[in-house]
Coordinates of C-alpha atoms in Angstrom, one line a residue:
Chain A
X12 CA -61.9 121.1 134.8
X13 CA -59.9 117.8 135.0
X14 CA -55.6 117.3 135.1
X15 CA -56.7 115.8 131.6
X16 CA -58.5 118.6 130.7
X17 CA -55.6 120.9 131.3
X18 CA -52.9 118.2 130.4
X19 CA -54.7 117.9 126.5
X20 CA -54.5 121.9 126.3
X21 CA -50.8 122.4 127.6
X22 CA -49.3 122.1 124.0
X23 CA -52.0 124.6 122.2
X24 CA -51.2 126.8 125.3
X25 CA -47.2 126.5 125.0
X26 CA -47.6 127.2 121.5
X27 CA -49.4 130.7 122.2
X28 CA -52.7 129.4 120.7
X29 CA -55.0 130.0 123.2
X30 CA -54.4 131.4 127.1
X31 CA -55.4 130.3 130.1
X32 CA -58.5 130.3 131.6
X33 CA -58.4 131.9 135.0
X34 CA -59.5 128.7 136.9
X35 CA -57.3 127.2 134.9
X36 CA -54.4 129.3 136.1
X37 CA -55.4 129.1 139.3
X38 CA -55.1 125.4 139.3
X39 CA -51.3 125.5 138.0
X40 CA -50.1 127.6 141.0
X41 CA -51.8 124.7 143.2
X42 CA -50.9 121.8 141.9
X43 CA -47.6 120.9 141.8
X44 CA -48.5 117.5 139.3
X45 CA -49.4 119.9 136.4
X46 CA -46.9 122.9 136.9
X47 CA -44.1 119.7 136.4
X48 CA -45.9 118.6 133.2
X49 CA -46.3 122.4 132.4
X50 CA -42.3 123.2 132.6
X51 CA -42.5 119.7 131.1
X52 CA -43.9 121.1 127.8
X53 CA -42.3 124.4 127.7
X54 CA -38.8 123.1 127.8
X55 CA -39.7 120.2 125.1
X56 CA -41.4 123.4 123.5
X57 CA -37.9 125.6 123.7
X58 CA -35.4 122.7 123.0
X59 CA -32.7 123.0 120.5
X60 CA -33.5 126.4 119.6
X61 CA -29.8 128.0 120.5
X62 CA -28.8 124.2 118.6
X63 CA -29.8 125.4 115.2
X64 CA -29.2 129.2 115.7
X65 CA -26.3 128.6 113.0
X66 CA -28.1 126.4 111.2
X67 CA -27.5 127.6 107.4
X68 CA -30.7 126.6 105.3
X69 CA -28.7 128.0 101.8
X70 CA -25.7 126.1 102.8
X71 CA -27.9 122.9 103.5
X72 CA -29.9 123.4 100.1
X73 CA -27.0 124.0 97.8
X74 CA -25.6 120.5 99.6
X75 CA -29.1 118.6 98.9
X76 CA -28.7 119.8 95.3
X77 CA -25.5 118.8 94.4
X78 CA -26.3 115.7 95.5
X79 CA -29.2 115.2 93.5
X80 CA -27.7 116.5 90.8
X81 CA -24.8 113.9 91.2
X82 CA -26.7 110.6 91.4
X83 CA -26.3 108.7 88.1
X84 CA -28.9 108.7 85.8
X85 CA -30.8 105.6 84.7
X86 CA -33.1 103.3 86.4
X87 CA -32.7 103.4 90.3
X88 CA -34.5 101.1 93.2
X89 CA -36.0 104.6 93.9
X90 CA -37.1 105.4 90.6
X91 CA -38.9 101.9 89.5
X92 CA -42.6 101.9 88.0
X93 CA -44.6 102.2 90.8
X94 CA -46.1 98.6 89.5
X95 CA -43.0 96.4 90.3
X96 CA -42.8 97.4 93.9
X97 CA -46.9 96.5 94.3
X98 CA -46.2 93.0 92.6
X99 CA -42.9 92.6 95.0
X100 CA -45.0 93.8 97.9
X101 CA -47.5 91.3 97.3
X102 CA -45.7 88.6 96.7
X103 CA -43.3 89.4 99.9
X104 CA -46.6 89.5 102.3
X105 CA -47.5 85.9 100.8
X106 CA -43.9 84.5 101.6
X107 CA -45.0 86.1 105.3
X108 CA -48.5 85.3 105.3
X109 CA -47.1 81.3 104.4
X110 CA -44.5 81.5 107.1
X111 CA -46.8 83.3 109.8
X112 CA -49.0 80.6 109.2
X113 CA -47.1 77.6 108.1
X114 CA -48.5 74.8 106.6
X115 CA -51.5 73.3 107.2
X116 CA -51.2 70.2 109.8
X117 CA -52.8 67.0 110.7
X118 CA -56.4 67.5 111.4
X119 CA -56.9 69.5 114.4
X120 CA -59.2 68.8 117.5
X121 CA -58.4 72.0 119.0
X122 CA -61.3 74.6 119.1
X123 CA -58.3 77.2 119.3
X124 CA -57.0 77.0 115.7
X125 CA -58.8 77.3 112.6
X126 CA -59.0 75.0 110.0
X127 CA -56.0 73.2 111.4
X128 CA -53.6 76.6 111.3
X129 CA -52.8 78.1 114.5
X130 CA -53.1 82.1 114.2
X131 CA -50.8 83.5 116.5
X132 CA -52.4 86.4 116.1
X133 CA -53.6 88.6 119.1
X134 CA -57.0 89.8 119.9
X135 CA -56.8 92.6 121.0
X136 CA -60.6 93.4 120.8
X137 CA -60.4 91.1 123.9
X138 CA -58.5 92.2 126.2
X139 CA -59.7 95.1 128.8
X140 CA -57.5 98.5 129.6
X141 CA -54.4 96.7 131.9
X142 CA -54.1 94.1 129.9
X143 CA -53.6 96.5 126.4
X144 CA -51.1 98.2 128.7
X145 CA -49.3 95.1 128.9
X146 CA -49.5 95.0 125.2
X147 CA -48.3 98.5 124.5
X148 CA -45.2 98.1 127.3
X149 CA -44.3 94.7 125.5
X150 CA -44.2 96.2 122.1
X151 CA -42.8 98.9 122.8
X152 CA -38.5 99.0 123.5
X153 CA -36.6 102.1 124.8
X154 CA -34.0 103.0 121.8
X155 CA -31.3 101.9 124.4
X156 CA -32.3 98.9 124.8
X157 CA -32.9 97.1 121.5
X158 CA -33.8 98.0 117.8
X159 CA -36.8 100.2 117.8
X160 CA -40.2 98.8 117.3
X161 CA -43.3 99.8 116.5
X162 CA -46.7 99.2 118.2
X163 CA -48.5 97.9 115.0
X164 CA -52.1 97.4 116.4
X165 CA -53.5 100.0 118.5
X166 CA -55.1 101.1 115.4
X167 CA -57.1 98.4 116.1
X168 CA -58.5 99.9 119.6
X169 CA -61.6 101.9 119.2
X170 CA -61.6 105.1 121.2
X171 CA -63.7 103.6 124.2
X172 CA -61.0 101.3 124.7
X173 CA -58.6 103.9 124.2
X174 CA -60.2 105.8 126.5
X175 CA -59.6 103.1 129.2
X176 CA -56.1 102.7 128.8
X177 CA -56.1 106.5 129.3
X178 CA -57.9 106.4 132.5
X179 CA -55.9 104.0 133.5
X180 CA -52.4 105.8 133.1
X181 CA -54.4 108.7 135.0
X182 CA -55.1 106.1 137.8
Chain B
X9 CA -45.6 124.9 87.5
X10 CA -43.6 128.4 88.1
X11 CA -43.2 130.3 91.6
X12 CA -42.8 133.1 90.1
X13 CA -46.5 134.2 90.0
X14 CA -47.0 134.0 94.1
X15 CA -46.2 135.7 97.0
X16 CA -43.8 133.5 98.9
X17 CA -46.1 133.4 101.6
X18 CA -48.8 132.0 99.9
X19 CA -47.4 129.3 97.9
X20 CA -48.2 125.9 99.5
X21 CA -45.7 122.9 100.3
X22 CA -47.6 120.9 98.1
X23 CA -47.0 123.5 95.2
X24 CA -43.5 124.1 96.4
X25 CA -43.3 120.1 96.0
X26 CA -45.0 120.1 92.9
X27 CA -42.4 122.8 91.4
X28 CA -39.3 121.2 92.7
X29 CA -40.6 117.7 90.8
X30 CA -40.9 119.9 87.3
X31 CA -36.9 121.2 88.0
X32 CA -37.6 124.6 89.6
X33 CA -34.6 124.3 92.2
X34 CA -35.9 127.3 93.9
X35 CA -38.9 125.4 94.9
X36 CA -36.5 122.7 96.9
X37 CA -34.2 125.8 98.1
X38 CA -37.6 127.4 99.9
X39 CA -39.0 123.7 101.1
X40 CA -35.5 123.5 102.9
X41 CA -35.6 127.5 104.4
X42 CA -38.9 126.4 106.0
X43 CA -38.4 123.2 107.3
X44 CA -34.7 122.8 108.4
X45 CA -34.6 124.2 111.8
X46 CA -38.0 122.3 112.7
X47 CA -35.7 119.2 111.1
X48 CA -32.8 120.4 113.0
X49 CA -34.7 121.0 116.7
X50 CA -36.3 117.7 116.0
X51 CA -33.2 115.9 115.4
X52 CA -31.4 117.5 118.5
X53 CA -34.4 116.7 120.7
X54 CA -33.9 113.2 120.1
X55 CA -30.8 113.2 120.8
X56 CA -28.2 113.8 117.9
X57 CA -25.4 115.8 118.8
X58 CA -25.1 119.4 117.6
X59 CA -22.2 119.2 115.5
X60 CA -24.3 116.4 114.1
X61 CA -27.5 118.2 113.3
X62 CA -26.9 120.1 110.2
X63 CA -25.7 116.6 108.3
X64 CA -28.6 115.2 109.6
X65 CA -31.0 117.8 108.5
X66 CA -29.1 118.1 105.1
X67 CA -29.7 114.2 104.5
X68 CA -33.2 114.1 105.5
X69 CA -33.8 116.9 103.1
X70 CA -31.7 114.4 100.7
X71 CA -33.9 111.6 100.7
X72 CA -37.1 113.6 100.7
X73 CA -36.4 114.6 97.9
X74 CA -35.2 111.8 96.2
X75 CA -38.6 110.2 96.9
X76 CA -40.9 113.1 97.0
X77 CA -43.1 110.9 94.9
X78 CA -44.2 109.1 98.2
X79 CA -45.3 112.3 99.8
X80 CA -49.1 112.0 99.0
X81 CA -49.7 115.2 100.5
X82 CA -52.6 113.6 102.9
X83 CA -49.8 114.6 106.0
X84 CA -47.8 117.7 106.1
X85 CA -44.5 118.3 104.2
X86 CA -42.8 118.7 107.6
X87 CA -44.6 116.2 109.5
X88 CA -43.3 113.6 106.7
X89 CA -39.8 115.4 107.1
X90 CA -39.7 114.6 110.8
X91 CA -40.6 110.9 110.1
X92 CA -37.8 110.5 107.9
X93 CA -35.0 112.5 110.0
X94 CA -36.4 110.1 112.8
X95 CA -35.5 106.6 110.7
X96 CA -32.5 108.4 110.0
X97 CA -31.3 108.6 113.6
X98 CA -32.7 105.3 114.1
X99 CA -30.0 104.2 111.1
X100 CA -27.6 106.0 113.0
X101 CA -28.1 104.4 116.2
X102 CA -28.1 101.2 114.3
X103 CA -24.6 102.1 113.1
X104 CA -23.0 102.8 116.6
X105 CA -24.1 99.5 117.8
X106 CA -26.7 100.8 120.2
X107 CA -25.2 104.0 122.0
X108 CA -26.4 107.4 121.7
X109 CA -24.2 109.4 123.6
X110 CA -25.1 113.0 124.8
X111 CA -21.9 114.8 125.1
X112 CA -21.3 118.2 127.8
X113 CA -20.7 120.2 124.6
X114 CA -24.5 119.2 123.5
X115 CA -26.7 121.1 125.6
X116 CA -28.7 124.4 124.4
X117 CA -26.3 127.1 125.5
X118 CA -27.3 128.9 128.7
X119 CA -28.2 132.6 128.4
X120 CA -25.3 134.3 130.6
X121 CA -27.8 137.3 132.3
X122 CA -28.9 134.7 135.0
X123 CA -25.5 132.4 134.7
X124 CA -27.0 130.3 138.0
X125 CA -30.4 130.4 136.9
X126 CA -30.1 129.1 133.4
X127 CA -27.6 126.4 134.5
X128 CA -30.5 124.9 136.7
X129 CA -32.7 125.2 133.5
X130 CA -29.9 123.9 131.2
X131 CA -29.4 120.8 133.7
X132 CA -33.3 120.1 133.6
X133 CA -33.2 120.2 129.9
X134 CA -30.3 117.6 129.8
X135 CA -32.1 115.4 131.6
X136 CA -35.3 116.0 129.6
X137 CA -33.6 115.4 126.6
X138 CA -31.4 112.2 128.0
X139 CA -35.3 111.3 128.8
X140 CA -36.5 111.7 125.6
X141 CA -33.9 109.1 124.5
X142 CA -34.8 106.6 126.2
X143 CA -38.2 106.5 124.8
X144 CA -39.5 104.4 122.5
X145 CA -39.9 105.5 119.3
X146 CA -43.5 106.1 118.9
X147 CA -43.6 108.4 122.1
X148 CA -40.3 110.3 121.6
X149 CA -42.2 111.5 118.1
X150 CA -45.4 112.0 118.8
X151 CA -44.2 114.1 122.1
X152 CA -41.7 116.4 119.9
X153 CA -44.6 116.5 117.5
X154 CA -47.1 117.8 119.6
X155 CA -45.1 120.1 121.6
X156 CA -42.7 121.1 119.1
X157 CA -45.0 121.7 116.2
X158 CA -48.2 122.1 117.5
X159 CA -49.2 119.2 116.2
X160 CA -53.4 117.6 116.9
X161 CA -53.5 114.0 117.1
X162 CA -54.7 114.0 113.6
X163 CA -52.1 115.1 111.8
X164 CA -50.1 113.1 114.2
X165 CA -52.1 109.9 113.3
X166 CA -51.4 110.6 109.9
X167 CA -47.8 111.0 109.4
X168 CA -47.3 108.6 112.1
X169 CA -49.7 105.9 110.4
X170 CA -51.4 105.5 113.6
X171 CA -54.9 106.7 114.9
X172 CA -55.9 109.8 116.6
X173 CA -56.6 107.9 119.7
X174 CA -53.1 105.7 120.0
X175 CA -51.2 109.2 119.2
X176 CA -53.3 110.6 122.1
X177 CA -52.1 107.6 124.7
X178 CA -48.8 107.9 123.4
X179 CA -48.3 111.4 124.2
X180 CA -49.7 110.6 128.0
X181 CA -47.3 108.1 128.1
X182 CA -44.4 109.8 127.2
X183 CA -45.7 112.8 129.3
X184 CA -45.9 110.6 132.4
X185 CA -42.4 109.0 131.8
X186 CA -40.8 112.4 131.3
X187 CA -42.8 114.5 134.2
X188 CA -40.8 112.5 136.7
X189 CA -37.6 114.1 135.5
X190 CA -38.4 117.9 136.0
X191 CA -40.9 117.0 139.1

């Protein structure tokens, strides 16, 4: 039984899914790592509870209803065929696609770009575990620091190289 | 497509949504019963006041419905709920310029048989949920996600728009940043 191990199950556990194994209880009491991730998980578990003890779901309903039932009628952005948004869609991502791009320059010598066009596009296939940690620290802003932003490609990592970047967070 | 016929219990979100879209307010009236504390714990854990939360859940329940067309069904009803109170606080942080600001009046009341006891577990939680702030994004929801709802990193992965694996990394992230607070 690994910290991961007991780490991956913590949430099933919290959530009264399954119980402890006795090793595995045994191993909380020792280790004072997983009881903090433990209390961790129940408190993220318990929070806001007493926040929305007053919380009125008719009161909230009746408001989501009259306001539905106040928005003007006719065509909205919100209610356009489905058809118009693709077309806008497509033609946004080939204004970005031309400006990610730009436009094709004097003939190239450098084995780097293709077909003239630099592509400043990461590899990420490329890189080993640190360095996608690198990636995922510079995508990724606290909400207090900037606007938020997404990691857009660690879709692109395959689990094995998932799995590294996990191993390496366990150290 | 009528309620009427089912036990509440075993009528579906989808069918709920599929009744609300053919007028049957009721539908809509039982989507929010179900869903708006998870909304509302959601919201608070990330860090919206609790004078705020109701607004907040009644909005996200507002534009979920307005665009309940976009809900292919493929994640949960409440899994795309949470994603949508979550831009809304990101709109909201937008708004005030950048602060978020977790006032005294904010925490989960204490329960008053242990007064000491639950102060030292109320002060944890503050700083939990001060923690949870200053995630980023990504973390903050799949953490709430997975301890909040239950949620495997599938159904994470697909109201996230992410994979199974990058929810999983995220999670240990945000575990390792937030550990440190209650260690």
């Amino acid at each position: 039984m690994s910290e991961l191990h007991l780490s991956e199950r913590m949430p099933e556990v919290a959530a009264g899914k399954f119980g402890w194994t006795e090793a595995e209880r045994r191993h909380l009491e020792t280790c004072p790592d997983c009881r903090a991730e433990w209390t961790l998980v129940t408190i993220g578990r318990d929070m806001g509870r007493s926040a929305v003890r007053d919380l009125d779901a008719g009161r909230i309903s009746a408001g989501v209803l009259a306001r539905l039932a106040a928005e003007p009628a006719g065509p909205r952005w919100g209610r356009l065929p489905r058809t118009i948004w693709w077309v806008g869609g497509l033609a946004a991502a080939a204004a970005a696609l031309v400006l990610l791009v730009g436009t094709p320059a004097a003939p190239d010598r450098n084995p780097d770009t293709v077909a003239g066009f630099v592509i400043p596009v990461m590899e990420l296939d490329s890189l080993d575990a640190d360095q996608l940690e690198m990636v995922l620290e510079t995508m990724e802003t606290p909400i207090t620091d900037a606007s938020v932003i997404d990691v857009p490609t660690l879709h692109e990592l395959d689990d094995q190289q998932l799995e590294r970047v996990l191993r390496s967070l366990e150290g | 497509m009528s309620t009427e016929s089912l036990p509440e219990e075993e009528v579906s979100d989808a069918a709920l949504a599929s009744a609300w879209r053919a007028g049957d307010e009721r539908a809509a009236a039982e989507l929010v019963a179900r869903h708006a504390a998870a909304a509302g714990r959601y919201l608070y854990s990330a860090g919206a006041g609790v004078s705020e939360v109701e607004d907040l859940v009644q909005e996200a329940f507002f534009r979920a419905f307005r665009r309940l067309d976009t809900w292919r069904g493929d994640a949960s009803f409440r899994g795309w709920l949470l994603t949508i109170a979550g831009n809304l606080l990101r709109d909201q942080y937008r708004r005030r310029k950048g602060r978020t600001v977790l006032s005294l009046e904010d925490r989960d009341l204490p329960d008053q048989r242990d007064p000491e006891a639950n102060l030292l577990a109320s002060e944890t939680e503050s700083r939990v949920r001060d923690g949870l702030t200053r995630l980023p994004r990504l973390q903050r929801e799949v953490f709430l996600m997975r301890v909040q709802q239950g949620s495997d990193y599938e159904e994470i992965a697909r109201v996230l728009g992410t994979t199974p694996g990058a929810a999983r990394v995220h999670y240990h992230h945000a575990v390792k940043r937030l550990k440190e607070l209650v260690a």
